[in-house]
mmCIF file of C-alpha atoms and ligand atoms in Angstrom:
data_model
loop_
_atom_site.group_PDB
_atom_site.id
_atom_site.type_symbol
_atom_site.label_atom_id
_atom_site.label_comp_id
_atom_site.label_asym_id
_atom_site.label_seq_id
_atom_site.Cartn_x
_atom_site.Cartn_y
_atom_site.Cartn_z
ATOM 1 C CA UNK T 1 -62.461 -20.952 -18.845
ATOM 2 C CA UNK T 2 -61.050 -18.235 -16.485
ATOM 3 C CA UNK T 3 -62.584 -19.374 -13.277
ATOM 4 C CA UNK T 4 -60.692 -22.772 -14.178
ATOM 5 C CA UNK T 5 -57.870 -21.266 -14.728
ATOM 6 C CA UNK T 6 -58.005 -19.196 -11.563
ATOM 7 C CA UNK T 7 -57.982 -22.502 -9.636
ATOM 8 C CA UNK T 8 -55.554 -24.096 -10.862
ATOM 9 C CA UNK T 9 -53.090 -20.879 -10.413
ATOM 10 C CA UNK T 10 -54.921 -21.073 -6.510
ATOM 11 C CA UNK T 11 -53.709 -24.484 -5.744
ATOM 12 C CA UNK T 12 -50.160 -24.177 -7.785
ATOM 13 C CA UNK T 13 -49.726 -21.357 -4.954
ATOM 14 C CA UNK T 14 -50.860 -23.251 -1.993
ATOM 15 C CA UNK T 15 -49.196 -26.283 -3.139
ATOM 16 C CA UNK T 16 -45.717 -24.323 -3.379
ATOM 17 C CA UNK T 17 -45.836 -23.124 -0.241
ATOM 18 C CA UNK T 18 -46.497 -26.206 1.526
ATOM 19 C CA UNK T 19 -42.837 -27.352 0.585
ATOM 20 C CA UNK T 20 -40.389 -26.935 2.266
ATOM 21 C CA UNK T 21 -37.722 -29.702 0.800
ATOM 22 C CA UNK T 22 -36.088 -30.934 -2.257
ATOM 23 C CA UNK T 23 -38.751 -34.308 -2.517
ATOM 24 C CA UNK T 24 -41.534 -32.457 -1.718
ATOM 25 C CA UNK T 25 -40.408 -29.222 -4.767
ATOM 26 C CA UNK T 26 -39.676 -32.607 -7.315
ATOM 27 C CA UNK T 27 -43.541 -33.962 -6.236
ATOM 28 C CA UNK T 28 -44.790 -30.568 -6.631
ATOM 29 C CA UNK T 29 -43.449 -29.457 -9.807
ATOM 30 C CA UNK T 30 -44.038 -32.484 -11.587
ATOM 31 C CA UNK T 31 -47.599 -32.453 -10.275
ATOM 32 C CA UNK T 32 -48.210 -29.221 -11.715
ATOM 33 C CA UNK T 33 -46.002 -28.843 -14.536
ATOM 34 C CA UNK T 34 -44.723 -31.671 -15.352
ATOM 35 C CA UNK T 35 -46.276 -34.156 -18.370
ATOM 36 C CA UNK T 36 -49.089 -35.170 -16.416
ATOM 37 C CA UNK T 37 -49.727 -32.136 -14.600
ATOM 38 C CA UNK T 38 -52.742 -29.911 -14.315
ATOM 39 C CA UNK T 39 -51.139 -27.917 -16.492
ATOM 40 C CA UNK T 40 -51.438 -29.902 -19.068
ATOM 41 C CA UNK T 41 -55.139 -30.768 -18.583
ATOM 42 C CA UNK T 42 -55.828 -27.143 -18.663
ATOM 43 C CA UNK T 43 -54.390 -26.732 -22.165
ATOM 44 C CA UNK T 44 -56.071 -30.403 -23.252
ATOM 45 C CA UNK T 45 -59.317 -28.795 -22.218
ATOM 46 C CA UNK T 46 -58.551 -25.730 -25.225
ATOM 47 C CA UNK T 47 -60.058 -28.204 -27.882
ATOM 48 C CA UNK T 48 -63.539 -28.224 -26.310
ATOM 49 C CA UNK T 49 -63.791 -24.547 -26.688
ATOM 50 C CA UNK T 50 -65.329 -22.665 -29.763
ATOM 51 C CA UNK T 51 -62.132 -22.301 -32.537
ATOM 52 C CA UNK T 52 -62.303 -18.282 -32.130
ATOM 53 C CA UNK T 53 -61.953 -18.537 -27.522
ATOM 54 C CA UNK T 54 -58.441 -20.750 -27.671
ATOM 55 C CA UNK T 55 -56.079 -18.369 -28.813
ATOM 56 C CA UNK T 56 -56.640 -15.773 -26.184
ATOM 57 C CA UNK T 57 -57.545 -18.457 -23.684
ATOM 58 C CA UNK T 58 -53.939 -20.153 -24.351
ATOM 59 C CA UNK T 59 -52.336 -17.035 -23.696
ATOM 60 C CA UNK T 60 -54.482 -16.150 -20.507
ATOM 61 C CA UNK T 61 -52.984 -20.223 -19.173
ATOM 62 C CA UNK T 62 -49.797 -19.858 -20.932
ATOM 63 C CA UNK T 63 -49.521 -16.601 -18.554
ATOM 64 C CA UNK T 64 -50.516 -18.048 -15.617
ATOM 65 C CA UNK T 65 -47.437 -20.710 -16.305
ATOM 66 C CA UNK T 66 -45.150 -18.496 -16.444
ATOM 67 C CA UNK T 67 -46.295 -16.721 -12.892
ATOM 68 C CA UNK T 68 -46.520 -20.578 -11.356
ATOM 69 C CA UNK T 69 -42.521 -21.177 -13.390
ATOM 70 C CA UNK T 70 -41.563 -17.748 -11.332
ATOM 71 C CA UNK T 71 -42.568 -19.563 -7.534
ATOM 72 C CA UNK T 72 -41.227 -22.559 -8.307
ATOM 73 C CA UNK T 73 -37.731 -20.670 -8.960
ATOM 74 C CA UNK T 74 -37.977 -18.539 -6.016
ATOM 75 C CA UNK T 75 -39.300 -21.512 -4.346
ATOM 76 C CA UNK T 76 -36.233 -23.567 -4.832
ATOM 77 C CA UNK T 77 -33.366 -20.650 -4.325
ATOM 78 C CA UNK T 78 -35.225 -20.876 -0.457
ATOM 79 C CA UNK T 79 -34.980 -24.407 -0.672
ATOM 80 C CA UNK T 80 -31.315 -23.920 -1.946
ATOM 81 C CA UNK T 81 -30.246 -21.349 0.693
ATOM 82 C CA UNK T 82 -31.176 -23.489 3.753
ATOM 83 C CA UNK T 83 -29.342 -26.019 2.558
ATOM 84 C CA UNK T 84 -26.185 -24.282 2.394
ATOM 85 C CA UNK T 85 -26.882 -22.513 5.784
ATOM 86 C CA UNK T 86 -27.501 -26.374 7.271
ATOM 87 C CA UNK T 87 -23.740 -27.425 5.877
ATOM 88 C CA UNK T 88 -21.980 -24.280 6.259
ATOM 89 C CA UNK T 89 -23.411 -22.233 8.571
ATOM 90 C CA UNK T 90 -25.072 -18.912 8.682
ATOM 91 C CA UNK T 91 -23.447 -17.040 5.092
ATOM 92 C CA UNK T 92 -20.278 -14.828 6.539
ATOM 93 C CA UNK T 93 -18.794 -11.194 5.032
ATOM 94 C CA UNK T 94 -15.511 -11.623 4.301
ATOM 95 C CA UNK T 95 -15.422 -8.172 3.567
ATOM 96 C CA UNK T 96 -16.972 -6.581 6.979
ATOM 97 C CA UNK T 97 -14.679 -5.584 9.260
ATOM 98 C CA UNK T 98 -13.592 -7.192 12.788
ATOM 99 C CA UNK T 99 -14.959 -4.945 16.196
ATOM 100 C CA UNK T 100 -11.343 -4.131 16.425
ATOM 101 C CA UNK T 101 -7.499 -5.145 15.783
ATOM 102 C CA UNK T 102 -7.907 -6.885 19.610
ATOM 103 C CA UNK T 103 -9.185 -9.774 17.404
ATOM 104 C CA UNK T 104 -7.308 -10.395 15.194
ATOM 105 C CA UNK T 105 -3.911 -12.807 14.932
ATOM 106 C CA UNK T 106 -1.257 -13.071 13.396
ATOM 107 C CA UNK T 107 1.242 -15.401 12.845
ATOM 108 C CA UNK T 108 4.232 -14.775 14.711
ATOM 109 C CA UNK T 109 6.392 -15.338 11.323
ATOM 110 C CA UNK T 110 3.832 -12.904 9.621
ATOM 111 C CA UNK T 111 4.003 -10.194 12.239
ATOM 112 C CA UNK T 112 8.168 -10.363 12.189
ATOM 113 C CA UNK T 113 8.324 -10.605 8.718
ATOM 114 C CA UNK T 114 6.033 -7.546 8.364
ATOM 115 C CA UNK T 115 8.021 -5.334 10.916
ATOM 116 C CA UNK T 116 10.982 -6.497 8.792
ATOM 117 C CA UNK T 117 9.697 -5.087 5.806
ATOM 118 C CA UNK T 118 8.547 -1.752 7.564
ATOM 119 C CA UNK T 119 11.639 -0.941 9.022
ATOM 120 C CA UNK T 120 13.646 -1.699 6.043
ATOM 121 C CA UNK T 121 11.302 -0.508 4.188
ATOM 122 C CA UNK T 122 11.741 3.244 5.612
ATOM 123 C CA UNK T 123 15.667 3.111 4.539
ATOM 124 C CA UNK T 124 14.413 2.981 1.098
ATOM 125 C CA UNK T 125 14.626 -1.055 0.439
ATOM 126 C CA UNK T 126 11.722 -2.412 -1.392
ATOM 127 C CA UNK T 127 10.549 -5.916 -1.052
ATOM 128 C CA UNK T 128 11.741 -8.288 -4.055
ATOM 129 C CA UNK T 129 9.759 -12.284 -3.997
ATOM 130 C CA UNK T 130 12.295 -15.016 -5.018
ATOM 131 C CA UNK T 131 11.776 -17.933 -6.459
ATOM 132 C CA UNK T 132 12.134 -21.696 -4.109
ATOM 133 C CA UNK T 133 12.504 -23.844 -7.156
ATOM 134 C CA UNK T 134 15.897 -22.649 -8.656
ATOM 135 C CA UNK T 135 18.567 -23.956 -10.001
ATOM 136 C CA UNK T 136 21.984 -25.500 -9.245
ATOM 137 C CA UNK T 137 23.400 -22.132 -10.524
ATOM 138 C CA UNK T 138 21.050 -19.727 -9.084
ATOM 139 C CA UNK T 139 20.957 -21.608 -5.934
ATOM 140 C CA UNK T 140 25.070 -21.798 -5.565
ATOM 141 C CA UNK T 141 27.589 -21.479 -8.753
ATOM 142 C CA UNK T 142 26.728 -18.119 -9.029
ATOM 143 C CA UNK T 143 27.092 -17.357 -5.606
ATOM 144 C CA UNK T 144 30.601 -18.648 -5.338
ATOM 145 C CA UNK T 145 29.749 -22.009 -4.208
ATOM 146 C CA UNK T 146 32.412 -24.733 -5.460
ATOM 147 C CA UNK T 147 30.764 -28.085 -6.573
ATOM 148 C CA UNK T 148 33.215 -29.774 -3.616
ATOM 149 C CA UNK T 149 30.852 -27.198 -0.993
ATOM 150 C CA UNK T 150 29.761 -29.645 2.130
ATOM 151 C CA UNK T 151 25.788 -27.323 1.494
ATOM 152 C CA UNK T 152 25.593 -29.129 -1.318
ATOM 153 C CA UNK T 153 25.613 -32.019 -0.563
ATOM 154 C CA UNK T 154 22.364 -34.491 -0.612
ATOM 155 C CA UNK T 155 22.021 -34.797 2.399
ATOM 156 C CA UNK T 156 21.750 -31.160 3.303
ATOM 157 C CA UNK T 157 19.340 -30.445 0.338
ATOM 158 C CA UNK T 158 16.481 -31.401 -1.780
ATOM 159 C CA UNK T 159 17.653 -31.972 -5.096
ATOM 160 C CA UNK T 160 14.633 -33.225 -8.179
ATOM 161 C CA UNK T 161 16.860 -35.720 -10.026
ATOM 162 C CA UNK T 162 18.262 -34.939 -13.413
ATOM 163 C CA UNK T 163 15.631 -35.957 -14.807
ATOM 164 C CA UNK T 164 13.265 -33.672 -13.541
ATOM 165 C CA UNK T 165 12.241 -30.506 -16.158
ATOM 166 C CA UNK T 166 9.973 -27.777 -15.235
ATOM 167 C CA UNK T 167 8.122 -25.458 -17.525
ATOM 168 C CA UNK T 168 9.567 -21.885 -18.036
ATOM 169 C CA UNK T 169 12.388 -22.603 -15.910
ATOM 170 C CA UNK T 170 15.208 -23.005 -18.036
ATOM 171 C CA UNK T 171 18.158 -25.263 -16.358
ATOM 172 C CA UNK T 172 21.516 -26.841 -18.245
ATOM 173 C CA UNK T 173 21.494 -30.361 -18.907
ATOM 174 C CA UNK T 174 23.271 -31.707 -15.783
ATOM 175 C CA UNK T 175 21.967 -29.200 -13.584
ATOM 176 C CA UNK T 176 19.242 -30.737 -11.158
ATOM 177 C CA UNK T 177 16.284 -27.837 -9.653
ATOM 178 C CA UNK T 178 16.857 -27.844 -6.424
ATOM 179 C CA UNK T 179 14.498 -26.100 -3.218
ATOM 180 C CA UNK T 180 16.251 -23.305 -2.475
ATOM 181 C CA UNK T 181 18.716 -23.995 1.202
ATOM 182 C CA UNK T 182 18.955 -19.866 1.591
ATOM 183 C CA UNK T 183 17.119 -16.595 -0.195
ATOM 184 C CA UNK T 184 20.658 -15.045 -1.159
ATOM 185 C CA UNK T 185 19.884 -16.960 -4.378
ATOM 186 C CA UNK T 186 17.183 -13.826 -4.669
ATOM 187 C CA UNK T 187 20.727 -10.970 -5.216
ATOM 188 C CA UNK T 188 21.438 -13.194 -8.526
ATOM 189 C CA UNK T 189 18.245 -12.673 -10.112
ATOM 190 C CA UNK T 190 18.405 -9.296 -8.777
ATOM 191 C CA UNK T 191 21.475 -8.269 -10.094
ATOM 192 C CA UNK T 192 20.840 -9.835 -12.961
ATOM 193 C CA UNK T 193 17.597 -8.208 -13.856
ATOM 194 C CA UNK T 194 18.892 -5.039 -12.416
ATOM 195 C CA UNK T 195 21.634 -2.146 -13.056
ATOM 196 C CA UNK T 196 23.236 -0.656 -9.595
ATOM 197 C CA UNK T 197 22.252 0.708 -7.310
ATOM 198 C CA UNK T 198 19.954 -1.506 -5.289
ATOM 199 C CA UNK T 199 18.463 -1.726 -2.239
ATOM 200 C CA UNK T 200 16.412 -4.355 -2.225
ATOM 201 C CA UNK T 201 15.367 -6.852 1.450
ATOM 202 C CA UNK T 202 13.412 -10.073 0.339
ATOM 203 C CA UNK T 203 11.907 -12.220 3.162
ATOM 204 C CA UNK T 204 11.001 -16.009 2.384
ATOM 205 C CA UNK T 205 10.999 -19.778 2.576
ATOM 206 C CA UNK T 206 14.131 -22.405 2.238
ATOM 207 C CA UNK T 207 14.667 -25.619 2.410
ATOM 208 C CA UNK T 208 16.962 -27.768 4.209
ATOM 209 C CA UNK T 209 17.272 -31.754 5.114
ATOM 210 C CA UNK T 210 17.097 -31.549 8.526
ATOM 211 C CA UNK T 211 16.201 -33.396 11.095
ATOM 212 C CA UNK T 212 13.033 -32.291 13.075
ATOM 213 C CA UNK T 213 14.125 -31.149 16.649
ATOM 214 C CA UNK T 214 13.176 -27.743 18.729
ATOM 215 C CA UNK T 215 15.364 -25.813 16.541
ATOM 216 C CA UNK T 216 15.489 -27.612 13.044
ATOM 217 C CA UNK T 217 12.331 -27.953 10.737
ATOM 218 C CA UNK T 218 12.844 -28.957 6.877
ATOM 219 C CA UNK T 219 11.389 -25.254 5.884
ATOM 220 C CA UNK T 220 12.179 -21.880 7.561
ATOM 221 C CA UNK T 221 12.291 -18.331 6.520
ATOM 222 C CA UNK T 222 15.294 -16.286 5.794
ATOM 223 C CA UNK T 223 15.128 -12.313 5.204
ATOM 224 C CA UNK T 224 17.973 -11.214 2.738
ATOM 225 C CA UNK T 225 18.693 -7.836 2.116
ATOM 226 C CA UNK T 226 20.875 -6.437 -0.843
ATOM 227 C CA UNK T 227 22.804 -3.254 -1.022
ATOM 228 C CA UNK T 228 24.788 -2.058 -4.447
ATOM 229 C CA UNK T 229 26.054 1.095 -5.184
ATOM 230 C CA UNK T 230 28.883 2.898 -5.671
ATOM 231 C CA UNK T 231 31.100 3.442 -2.665
ATOM 232 C CA UNK T 232 28.744 1.283 0.003
ATOM 233 C CA UNK T 233 31.473 0.574 2.688
ATOM 234 C CA UNK T 234 31.786 -2.520 5.874
ATOM 235 C CA UNK T 235 30.048 1.196 7.648
ATOM 236 C CA UNK T 236 26.968 1.153 5.819
ATOM 237 C CA UNK T 237 26.688 -2.619 6.640
ATOM 238 C CA UNK T 238 26.764 -2.275 10.800
ATOM 239 C CA UNK T 239 25.111 1.069 10.732
ATOM 240 C CA UNK T 240 22.496 -0.548 8.735
ATOM 241 C CA UNK T 241 22.277 -3.450 11.173
ATOM 242 C CA UNK T 242 22.514 -1.667 13.869
ATOM 243 C CA UNK T 243 19.830 0.821 13.348
ATOM 244 C CA UNK T 244 17.829 -2.582 12.624
ATOM 245 C CA UNK T 245 18.038 -4.184 15.785
ATOM 246 C CA UNK T 246 17.456 -0.835 17.658
ATOM 247 C CA UNK T 247 14.274 -0.877 15.468
ATOM 248 C CA UNK T 248 13.246 -4.353 16.294
ATOM 249 C CA UNK T 249 13.988 -4.713 19.786
ATOM 250 C CA UNK T 250 13.912 -1.361 21.359
ATOM 251 C CA UNK T 251 17.399 2.169 21.541
ATOM 252 C CA UNK T 252 18.863 -0.030 24.459
ATOM 253 C CA UNK T 253 19.943 -3.067 21.569
ATOM 254 C CA UNK T 254 23.879 -3.675 20.520
ATOM 255 C CA UNK T 255 25.141 -5.721 17.582
ATOM 256 C CA UNK T 256 28.630 -6.627 16.667
ATOM 257 C CA UNK T 257 30.515 -8.480 13.961
ATOM 258 C CA UNK T 258 32.816 -11.145 14.117
ATOM 259 C CA UNK T 259 34.880 -12.490 11.233
ATOM 260 C CA UNK T 260 32.966 -15.424 9.301
ATOM 261 C CA UNK T 261 32.572 -17.412 5.881
ATOM 262 C CA UNK T 262 30.611 -17.262 3.556
ATOM 263 C CA UNK T 263 31.540 -18.501 -0.025
ATOM 264 C CA UNK T 264 29.027 -15.211 -1.743
ATOM 265 C CA UNK T 265 30.785 -12.746 0.573
ATOM 266 C CA UNK T 266 34.325 -11.171 0.907
ATOM 267 C CA UNK T 267 35.468 -10.262 3.659
ATOM 268 C CA UNK T 268 32.122 -11.634 5.827
ATOM 269 C CA UNK T 269 30.788 -12.415 8.879
ATOM 270 C CA UNK T 270 28.617 -13.094 12.095
ATOM 271 C CA UNK T 271 26.771 -10.333 13.419
ATOM 272 C CA UNK T 272 25.450 -10.768 17.226
ATOM 273 C CA UNK T 273 22.774 -8.775 19.081
ATOM 274 C CA UNK T 274 21.931 -8.140 22.563
ATOM 275 C CA UNK T 275 19.190 -6.522 23.891
ATOM 276 C CA UNK T 276 17.962 -5.522 27.216
ATOM 277 C CA UNK T 277 14.306 -6.415 26.092
ATOM 278 C CA UNK T 278 14.458 -10.480 26.045
ATOM 279 C CA UNK T 279 13.781 -11.687 29.124
ATOM 280 C CA UNK T 280 15.252 -14.496 30.048
ATOM 281 C CA UNK T 281 17.983 -14.067 27.458
ATOM 282 C CA UNK T 282 18.541 -10.180 28.264
ATOM 283 C CA UNK T 283 21.621 -8.946 27.371
ATOM 284 C CA UNK T 284 23.437 -11.840 26.026
ATOM 285 C CA UNK T 285 25.063 -11.682 22.665
ATOM 286 C CA UNK T 286 23.150 -13.687 20.621
ATOM 287 C CA UNK T 287 24.951 -14.788 16.650
ATOM 288 C CA UNK T 288 21.584 -13.479 14.729
ATOM 289 C CA UNK T 289 22.687 -12.766 11.146
ATOM 290 C CA UNK T 290 24.661 -14.055 8.357
ATOM 291 C CA UNK T 291 26.817 -11.332 6.482
ATOM 292 C CA UNK T 292 29.235 -9.361 4.242
ATOM 293 C CA UNK T 293 30.868 -6.727 0.850
ATOM 294 C CA UNK T 294 29.418 -8.786 -2.020
ATOM 295 C CA UNK T 295 32.747 -10.900 -2.867
ATOM 296 C CA UNK T 296 33.946 -9.813 -6.828
ATOM 297 C CA UNK T 297 33.326 -13.533 -8.217
ATOM 298 C CA UNK T 298 29.803 -13.439 -7.876
ATOM 299 C CA UNK T 299 29.185 -9.470 -9.103
ATOM 300 C CA UNK T 300 30.813 -11.312 -12.367
ATOM 301 C CA UNK T 301 28.831 -14.381 -12.618
ATOM 302 C CA UNK T 302 26.194 -11.601 -12.551
ATOM 303 C CA UNK T 303 27.542 -8.953 -15.538
ATOM 304 C CA UNK T 304 28.090 -6.254 -13.715
ATOM 305 C CA UNK T 305 31.926 -5.115 -14.609
ATOM 306 C CA UNK T 306 32.451 -1.615 -12.972
ATOM 307 C CA UNK T 307 35.276 -1.480 -10.167
ATOM 308 C CA UNK T 308 33.376 1.407 -8.981
ATOM 309 C CA UNK T 309 30.501 -1.089 -7.399
ATOM 310 C CA UNK T 310 30.354 -2.509 -3.932
ATOM 311 C CA UNK T 311 27.738 -3.919 -2.020
ATOM 312 C CA UNK T 312 26.379 -5.597 0.591
ATOM 313 C CA UNK T 313 24.285 -8.021 1.617
ATOM 314 C CA UNK T 314 22.747 -10.057 4.908
ATOM 315 C CA UNK T 315 20.731 -13.001 5.763
ATOM 316 C CA UNK T 316 18.680 -13.906 8.918
ATOM 317 C CA UNK T 317 16.369 -16.373 10.299
ATOM 318 C CA UNK T 318 12.837 -15.070 10.887
ATOM 319 C CA UNK T 319 12.403 -18.268 12.628
ATOM 320 C CA UNK T 320 15.222 -17.144 15.181
ATOM 321 C CA UNK T 321 14.247 -14.058 15.846
ATOM 322 C CA UNK T 322 10.763 -15.002 16.193
ATOM 323 C CA UNK T 323 12.113 -17.359 18.927
ATOM 324 C CA UNK T 324 14.058 -14.614 20.673
ATOM 325 C CA UNK T 325 11.815 -12.089 20.594
ATOM 326 C CA UNK T 326 7.872 -13.483 22.029
ATOM 327 C CA UNK T 327 10.211 -16.398 23.804
ATOM 328 C CA UNK T 328 9.556 -19.089 21.797
ATOM 329 C CA UNK T 329 10.878 -22.490 22.961
ATOM 330 C CA UNK T 330 10.384 -24.810 20.143
ATOM 331 C CA UNK T 331 10.137 -24.294 16.316
ATOM 332 C CA UNK T 332 7.783 -27.052 15.364
ATOM 333 C CA UNK T 333 4.851 -24.256 17.007
ATOM 334 C CA UNK T 334 5.632 -22.145 13.928
ATOM 335 C CA UNK T 335 4.021 -25.201 11.171
ATOM 336 C CA UNK T 336 1.182 -26.570 13.839
ATOM 337 C CA UNK T 337 -1.720 -23.840 13.360
ATOM 338 C CA UNK T 338 -3.026 -24.993 16.881
ATOM 339 C CA UNK T 339 -4.735 -21.849 17.379
ATOM 340 C CA UNK T 340 -4.459 -22.302 21.513
ATOM 341 C CA UNK T 341 -0.582 -20.787 20.563
ATOM 342 C CA UNK T 342 -1.642 -18.632 17.714
ATOM 343 C CA UNK T 343 -3.962 -16.780 19.722
ATOM 344 C CA UNK T 344 -1.215 -14.713 22.005
ATOM 345 C CA UNK T 345 0.002 -12.669 18.734
ATOM 346 C CA UNK T 346 -2.693 -10.461 18.304
ATOM 347 C CA UNK T 347 -2.510 -8.511 15.753
ATOM 348 C CA UNK T 348 -2.127 -5.297 17.553
ATOM 349 C CA UNK T 349 0.978 -5.726 19.771
ATOM 350 C CA UNK T 350 4.732 -6.762 18.194
HETATM 351 N N1 LIG J 1 22.690 -17.447 3.032
HETATM 352 C C1 LIG J 1 23.708 -17.603 4.450
HETATM 353 C C2 LIG J 1 22.408 -18.336 5.313
HETATM 354 O O1 LIG J 1 21.963 -18.790 4.777
HETATM 355 C C3 LIG J 1 23.482 -15.778 5.702
HETATM 356 C C4 LIG J 1 23.617 -14.648 4.489
HETATM 357 C C5 LIG J 1 23.154 -14.137 3.668
HETATM 358 C C6 LIG J 1 25.246 -14.620 4.567
HETATM 359 C C7 LIG J 1 23.954 -12.853 2.861
HETATM 360 C C8 LIG J 1 25.651 -13.667 4.089
HETATM 361 C C9 LIG J 1 25.506 -13.175 3.074
HETATM 362 O O2 LIG J 1 23.388 -19.401 6.366
#
């Protein structure tokens, strides 16, 4: 009987080692371990043995069967591994470091965003995220933007419709959700949650119903800054922006501020900058950033009542900065994920 068990084991071993596909595997498994397989036959032979020998022989058969089952399991792992490689290629280890930074690429918008966060974090700013879906109150009313303001028109803003309700985002009955049109919403969210002093930067995606062309895209990115505290002045605003542009585009860059209007700041300004390092645009004044002192109504809407508190806010477009700094002339390139475009932006260079 023992020699029969050994023979069955050898036969199983040879069959399993010759299996190379899933079909072979299934056939071999049923021939060896199936209801009419060779182990079943072996078991039947037990009844011909004298009673006392049956238990030990039964155990020997089972031990052999266990070993064969294990061999089948290993074979299956081998076949599945081969199938995975055939469909997905050689496995990669995503934790391995590339050979050098020269071979890592980084989306130009991410590069600018990271650089902005780095410069501002050296000035004590922390980064805060807002929400891309907002209510009309956060996007407009709290920012002192009346119902009649043109930016609230549904030809400019994406509205969700009055019936839509979104879990965990509360809104008043007659209000609608919107896709935020500006990162200035983060000013409100921050001031509602925190007391001054505040020094935050908030990069993120914004949405406007713009027709697509070389300089417009319905989604783009802005970066908002907000500083609130005692004794904050326009002088602080100007020196912080001056510092930022010098760090971003070189010590020989300059800024100037001109009066402008945004409902949530008073006074409001437009910032122009010029730099010798901008290729074709070298030393030309370029409009780049909206800013101003936080309007009293905005403070009031956020529950800030102290007369001593003042602050400033600024906001700029990340695509616009990237286009100027890298000489990109079409905003659509940022969203096409064309590797010929993306491969120009190595992580190692700015
Ligand atoms: N949110 C303004 C825009 O989208 C920019 C801005 C931000 C202006 C902060 C003033 C203060 O154009």
